[in-house]
mmCIF file of C-alpha atoms in Angstrom:
data_model
loop_
_atom_site.group_PDB
_atom_site.id
_atom_site.type_symbol
_atom_site.label_atom_id
_atom_site.label_comp_id
_atom_site.label_asym_id
_atom_site.label_seq_id
_atom_site.Cartn_x
_atom_site.Cartn_y
_atom_site.Cartn_z
ATOM 1 C CA MET V 519 -0.019 -0.016 0.140
ATOM 2 C CA SER V 520 1.356 3.475 -0.954
ATOM 3 C CA LEU V 521 1.914 6.181 1.652
ATOM 4 C CA THR V 522 -0.929 8.211 0.043
ATOM 5 C CA ASN V 523 -3.481 5.325 0.419
ATOM 6 C CA LYS V 524 -2.089 4.740 3.876
ATOM 7 C CA ASP V 525 -2.717 8.411 4.858
ATOM 8 C CA LYS V 526 -6.211 8.256 3.378
ATOM 9 C CA LEU V 527 -7.009 5.079 5.375
ATOM 10 C CA TYR V 528 -5.675 6.478 8.611
ATOM 11 C CA SER V 529 -7.758 9.627 7.969
ATOM 12 C CA VAL V 530 -10.936 7.639 7.427
ATOM 13 C CA ILE V 531 -10.424 5.574 10.579
ATOM 14 C CA GLN V 532 -9.643 8.697 12.629
ATOM 15 C CA GLN V 533 -12.745 10.363 11.499
ATOM 16 C CA ALA V 534 -14.875 7.254 12.123
ATOM 17 C CA VAL V 535 -13.393 7.119 15.899
ATOM 18 C CA ILE V 536 -14.041 10.918 16.353
ATOM 19 C CA ASP V 537 -17.640 10.437 15.010
ATOM 20 C CA GLU V 538 -18.283 7.506 17.431
ATOM 21 C CA LEU V 539 -16.676 9.318 20.388
ATOM 22 C CA GLN V 540 -19.006 12.424 19.672
ATOM 23 C CA THR V 541 -21.881 10.295 19.336
ATOM 24 C CA LYS V 542 -21.214 8.393 22.724
ATOM 25 C CA GLN V 543 -20.780 11.774 24.392
ATOM 26 C CA LEU V 544 -24.107 13.016 23.118
ATOM 27 C CA THR V 545 -25.568 9.740 24.387
ATOM 28 C CA LEU V 546 -24.147 10.113 27.892
ATOM 29 C CA LYS V 547 -25.607 13.699 28.179
ATOM 30 C CA ASN V 548 -29.041 12.582 26.944
ATOM 31 C CA ASN V 549 -29.326 8.983 28.466
ATOM 32 C CA GLU V 550 -32.172 10.022 30.661
ATOM 33 C CA THR V 551 -34.430 11.018 27.842
ATOM 34 C CA GLN V 552 -33.935 8.220 25.273
ATOM 35 C CA PHE V 553 -37.438 7.261 24.021
ATOM 36 C CA VAL V 554 -38.405 4.809 21.242
ATOM 37 C CA PRO V 555 -41.565 4.708 19.139
ATOM 38 C CA VAL V 556 -43.885 1.666 19.703
ATOM 39 C CA SER V 557 -45.858 -0.372 17.352
ATOM 40 C CA ILE V 558 -48.443 -3.107 18.214
ATOM 41 C CA SER V 559 -48.239 -6.213 16.255
ATOM 42 C CA ALA V 560 -51.471 -8.251 15.793
ATOM 43 C CA ARG V 561 -51.375 -11.884 14.769
ATOM 44 C CA HIS V 562 -50.003 -12.286 11.230
ATOM 45 C CA VAL V 563 -48.536 -14.699 8.783
ATOM 46 C CA HIS V 564 -45.243 -14.514 6.783
ATOM 47 C CA LEU V 565 -45.272 -16.908 3.830
ATOM 48 C CA GLU V 566 -42.505 -18.743 1.708
ATOM 49 C CA LYS V 567 -43.199 -18.954 -1.989
ATOM 50 C CA LYS V 568 -44.089 -22.607 -2.108
ATOM 51 C CA HIS V 569 -46.874 -21.955 0.651
ATOM 52 C CA ALA V 570 -48.040 -18.845 -0.925
ATOM 53 C CA ASP V 571 -48.739 -20.842 -4.067
ATOM 54 C CA ILE V 572 -50.684 -23.459 -2.344
ATOM 55 C CA LEU V 573 -52.760 -20.894 -0.325
ATOM 56 C CA PHE V 574 -53.571 -18.309 -3.070
ATOM 57 C CA GLY V 575 -52.447 -19.858 -6.399
ATOM 58 C CA PHE V 576 -49.374 -19.957 -8.473
ATOM 59 C CA ASN V 577 -47.447 -16.641 -8.529
ATOM 60 C CA HIS V 578 -50.240 -14.836 -6.809
ATOM 61 C CA ARG V 579 -49.443 -10.985 -6.598
ATOM 62 C CA PHE V 580 -50.200 -9.790 -3.211
ATOM 63 C CA GLU V 581 -52.091 -6.561 -2.632
ATOM 64 C CA LYS V 582 -50.693 -4.016 -0.251
ATOM 65 C CA PHE V 583 -53.060 -3.068 2.478
ATOM 66 C CA LYS V 584 -50.866 -0.768 4.352
ATOM 67 C CA ASP V 585 -47.267 -0.108 5.108
ATOM 68 C CA ILE V 586 -45.782 -1.068 8.404
ATOM 69 C CA SER V 587 -42.947 0.302 10.331
ATOM 70 C CA GLN V 588 -39.863 -1.521 8.774
ATOM 71 C CA PRO V 589 -38.818 -0.504 5.259
ATOM 72 C CA GLY V 590 -40.182 -2.459 2.424
ATOM 73 C CA GLN V 591 -42.543 -4.484 4.645
ATOM 74 C CA TYR V 592 -46.373 -4.261 4.453
ATOM 75 C CA SER V 593 -49.490 -5.917 5.390
ATOM 76 C CA CYS V 594 -51.755 -7.385 2.769
ATOM 77 C CA VAL V 595 -55.266 -7.414 1.686
ATOM 78 C CA GLU V 596 -55.073 -11.161 1.542
ATOM 79 C CA GLN V 597 -56.018 -13.063 4.748
ATOM 80 C CA VAL V 598 -55.815 -16.743 5.886
ATOM 81 C CA THR V 599 -57.560 -18.888 8.825
ATOM 82 C CA LEU V 600 -55.232 -20.273 11.404
ATOM 83 C CA ILE V 601 -56.526 -23.759 12.740
ATOM 84 C CA GLY V 602 -55.301 -25.626 16.084
ATOM 85 C CA SER V 603 -56.500 -28.545 17.917
ATOM 86 C CA LYS V 604 -59.221 -26.444 19.780
ATOM 87 C CA ASN V 605 -60.409 -23.803 17.483
ATOM 88 C CA GLU V 606 -59.689 -21.524 14.512
ATOM 89 C CA ILE V 607 -59.016 -17.705 13.935
ATOM 90 C CA GLU V 608 -60.100 -16.252 10.748
ATOM 91 C CA LYS V 609 -59.136 -13.092 8.831
ATOM 92 C CA VAL V 610 -55.319 -13.134 9.827
ATOM 93 C CA ARG V 611 -53.299 -10.982 7.617
ATOM 94 C CA VAL V 612 -50.349 -11.889 5.407
ATOM 95 C CA VAL V 613 -47.253 -9.692 5.652
ATOM 96 C CA ALA V 614 -45.163 -9.231 2.608
ATOM 97 C CA PRO V 615 -42.753 -9.666 1.000
ATOM 98 C CA LEU V 616 -42.237 -13.424 0.825
ATOM 99 C CA ARG V 617 -39.808 -15.108 3.241
ATOM 100 C CA LYS V 618 -37.557 -18.117 2.946
ATOM 101 C CA GLN V 619 -39.612 -19.964 5.557
ATOM 102 C CA THR V 620 -43.233 -19.472 6.558
ATOM 103 C CA GLN V 621 -43.850 -17.986 10.112
ATOM 104 C CA VAL V 622 -46.929 -17.598 12.017
ATOM 105 C CA GLU V 623 -46.944 -14.890 14.812
ATOM 106 C CA ILE V 624 -49.563 -15.015 17.460
ATOM 107 C CA SER V 625 -50.092 -14.035 21.006
ATOM 108 C CA MET V 626 -50.389 -16.279 24.052
ATOM 109 C CA THR V 627 -54.123 -15.597 24.113
ATOM 110 C CA ASP V 628 -54.473 -16.698 20.607
ATOM 111 C CA ALA V 629 -52.445 -19.770 21.408
ATOM 112 C CA ARG V 630 -54.765 -20.831 24.137
ATOM 113 C CA LYS V 631 -57.730 -20.228 21.862
ATOM 114 C CA LEU V 632 -56.322 -22.289 19.090
ATOM 115 C CA GLY V 633 -54.803 -25.060 21.349
ATOM 116 C CA VAL V 634 -51.330 -24.664 20.303
ATOM 117 C CA SER V 635 -48.105 -24.172 22.430
ATOM 118 C CA PRO V 636 -45.760 -21.865 20.547
ATOM 119 C CA PRO V 637 -42.494 -20.715 22.088
ATOM 120 C CA VAL V 638 -41.416 -17.267 22.690
ATOM 121 C CA ARG V 639 -38.792 -16.676 20.005
ATOM 122 C CA HIS V 640 -36.887 -14.114 17.772
ATOM 123 C CA SER V 641 -38.536 -13.827 14.149
ATOM 124 C CA GLY V 642 -36.928 -16.409 12.148
ATOM 125 C CA ASP V 643 -35.862 -18.765 14.994
ATOM 126 C CA LEU V 644 -38.375 -21.571 13.979
ATOM 127 C CA LYS V 645 -36.583 -24.971 14.871
ATOM 128 C CA ASP V 646 -38.923 -26.899 17.014
ATOM 129 C CA SER V 647 -41.582 -24.280 17.051
ATOM 130 C CA ALA V 648 -45.193 -25.128 17.245
ATOM 131 C CA PRO V 649 -47.137 -26.846 14.347
ATOM 132 C CA ILE V 650 -50.452 -25.133 13.069
ATOM 133 C CA LYS V 651 -52.502 -25.266 9.980
ATOM 134 C CA ILE V 652 -53.076 -22.511 7.643
ATOM 135 C CA VAL V 653 -56.072 -22.302 5.259
ATOM 136 C CA GLY V 654 -56.190 -19.845 2.340
ATOM 137 C CA PRO V 655 -58.771 -19.423 -0.548
ATOM 138 C CA LYS V 656 -57.008 -22.060 -2.819
ATOM 139 C CA GLY V 657 -55.769 -24.706 -0.412
ATOM 140 C CA SER V 658 -54.148 -25.397 3.094
ATOM 141 C CA VAL V 659 -50.876 -26.002 4.506
ATOM 142 C CA ASP V 660 -50.011 -28.205 7.642
ATOM 143 C CA LEU V 661 -46.925 -26.762 9.178
ATOM 144 C CA LYS V 662 -44.847 -29.117 11.135
ATOM 145 C CA GLU V 663 -42.926 -26.111 12.833
ATOM 146 C CA GLY V 664 -43.427 -22.400 12.206
ATOM 147 C CA CYS V 665 -45.676 -20.906 14.911
ATOM 148 C CA ILE V 666 -44.316 -18.669 17.551
ATOM 149 C CA VAL V 667 -45.068 -15.890 19.880
ATOM 150 C CA ALA V 668 -42.629 -13.093 18.967
ATOM 151 C CA ASP V 669 -40.328 -11.833 21.692
ATOM 152 C CA ARG V 670 -40.567 -8.143 22.648
ATOM 153 C CA HIS V 671 -37.967 -6.412 20.423
ATOM 154 C CA ILE V 672 -36.665 -2.979 19.177
ATOM 155 C CA HIS V 673 -35.506 -2.525 15.747
ATOM 156 C CA MET V 674 -32.518 -0.228 15.420
ATOM 157 C CA SER V 675 -30.129 0.840 12.688
ATOM 158 C CA PRO V 676 -26.318 0.729 13.684
ATOM 159 C CA LYS V 677 -26.530 4.552 13.925
ATOM 160 C CA ASP V 678 -29.431 4.182 16.263
ATOM 161 C CA ALA V 679 -27.652 1.673 18.243
ATOM 162 C CA LEU V 680 -24.571 3.966 18.846
ATOM 163 C CA ALA V 681 -26.871 6.814 19.841
ATOM 164 C CA PHE V 682 -28.618 4.526 22.412
ATOM 165 C CA ASN V 683 -25.226 2.812 23.306
ATOM 166 C CA VAL V 684 -26.704 -0.608 22.895
ATOM 167 C CA SER V 685 -25.461 -3.924 21.270
ATOM 168 C CA ASN V 686 -27.313 -6.414 19.110
ATOM 169 C CA HIS V 687 -29.429 -9.132 21.075
ATOM 170 C CA GLN V 688 -28.867 -6.941 24.310
ATOM 171 C CA LYS V 689 -31.759 -7.282 26.734
ATOM 172 C CA VAL V 690 -33.087 -3.817 27.993
ATOM 173 C CA LYS V 691 -35.979 -2.614 29.990
ATOM 174 C CA ILE V 692 -38.791 0.010 28.877
ATOM 175 C CA GLU V 693 -40.632 2.144 31.100
ATOM 176 C CA ILE V 694 -44.177 2.899 30.530
ATOM 177 C CA ASN V 695 -46.154 5.464 32.062
ATOM 178 C CA GLY V 696 -49.905 5.789 32.533
ATOM 179 C CA GLN V 697 -52.638 4.052 34.677
ATOM 180 C CA LYS V 698 -51.419 0.408 33.787
ATOM 181 C CA GLY V 699 -47.797 1.555 33.499
ATOM 182 C CA GLY V 700 -44.743 -0.213 34.646
ATOM 183 C CA ILE V 701 -41.410 -1.796 33.633
ATOM 184 C CA MET V 702 -41.306 -4.110 30.594
ATOM 185 C CA TYR V 703 -38.411 -6.510 30.939
ATOM 186 C CA ASN V 704 -36.713 -8.712 28.580
ATOM 187 C CA VAL V 705 -36.775 -6.516 25.399
ATOM 188 C CA THR V 706 -34.440 -7.546 22.688
ATOM 189 C CA ILE V 707 -32.338 -5.127 20.648
ATOM 190 C CA ARG V 708 -32.219 -6.105 17.070
ATOM 191 C CA ILE V 709 -29.728 -4.124 14.916
ATOM 192 C CA SER V 710 -29.603 -4.116 11.065
ATOM 193 C CA ASP V 711 -28.947 -1.324 8.282
ATOM 194 C CA ARG V 712 -32.231 -2.488 6.945
ATOM 195 C CA TYR V 713 -34.201 -1.527 10.082
ATOM 196 C CA ALA V 714 -35.881 1.671 11.030
ATOM 197 C CA LEU V 715 -36.169 2.582 14.882
ATOM 198 C CA ASP V 716 -39.267 1.010 16.195
ATOM 199 C CA MET V 717 -40.365 -1.297 19.198
ATOM 200 C CA HIS V 718 -42.626 -4.188 18.568
ATOM 201 C CA ILE V 719 -44.904 -5.686 21.008
ATOM 202 C CA ASP V 720 -47.948 -7.836 20.709
ATOM 203 C CA THR V 721 -51.478 -7.296 21.588
ATOM 204 C CA ASP V 722 -51.318 -9.121 24.956
ATOM 205 C CA ASP V 723 -48.417 -6.788 26.022
ATOM 206 C CA ALA V 724 -49.993 -3.786 24.761
ATOM 207 C CA ASN V 725 -53.320 -4.493 26.743
ATOM 208 C CA ALA V 726 -51.424 -5.371 29.841
ATOM 209 C CA PHE V 727 -49.443 -1.990 29.955
ATOM 210 C CA GLY V 728 -52.301 0.149 28.264
ATOM 211 C CA VAL V 729 -50.270 1.010 25.374
ATOM 212 C CA SER V 730 -52.083 2.341 22.367
ATOM 213 C CA GLY V 731 -49.137 2.298 19.889
ATOM 214 C CA LYS V 732 -48.827 6.034 19.481
ATOM 215 C CA GLU V 733 -46.402 6.572 22.387
ATOM 216 C CA LYS V 734 -42.724 6.824 22.657
ATOM 217 C CA LEU V 735 -41.440 4.654 25.544
ATOM 218 C CA LYS V 736 -38.322 5.172 27.586
ATOM 219 C CA LEU V 737 -35.378 2.641 27.143
ATOM 220 C CA LEU V 738 -33.684 1.663 30.260
ATOM 221 C CA LYS V 739 -30.471 -0.356 30.589
#
């Protein structure tokens, strides 16, 4: 490497260190007023291509119902029915785009109604998760695994993570005000350059703490 190239590299590294230190200093000054927006995730289904073809027909084009908080993701007009050993739940929305593996996300209340026993997991962690049946307008799919209760989590970009001084998969606490307020424990930090800052909780957690989905909640370490 030439001296000129080395100088350029050192300059880039030096600036990156300075930027990070400045960010951390700003974080230390503002660590008492760090708030994150929150969204409430109702039951929904992510589909892989093979299962989408079975449920809705070959190469079905899903219609957007509305955007959700994460870039490029949206809930669809299309809906399915979930069937467990005890009961069924109709009108469960599909969330697009398609994924590598079909995933069903429900609450503990939904699980009791359906008669299934899903584990609490990160999205995508589906090994040995609960079986469930999905019924669409064109056919049905019997999943051997794929049904979970999503853990409480906060999506962050790397820049957000620096500002909040947290690391990927770190567990944090969230303070909630209001008549049913309290401290929500075991909230997982999830960091990616594909993420927008947003906390996701399910309907059970929202109801338990009186969260409407319009608040900004305080992050505690």
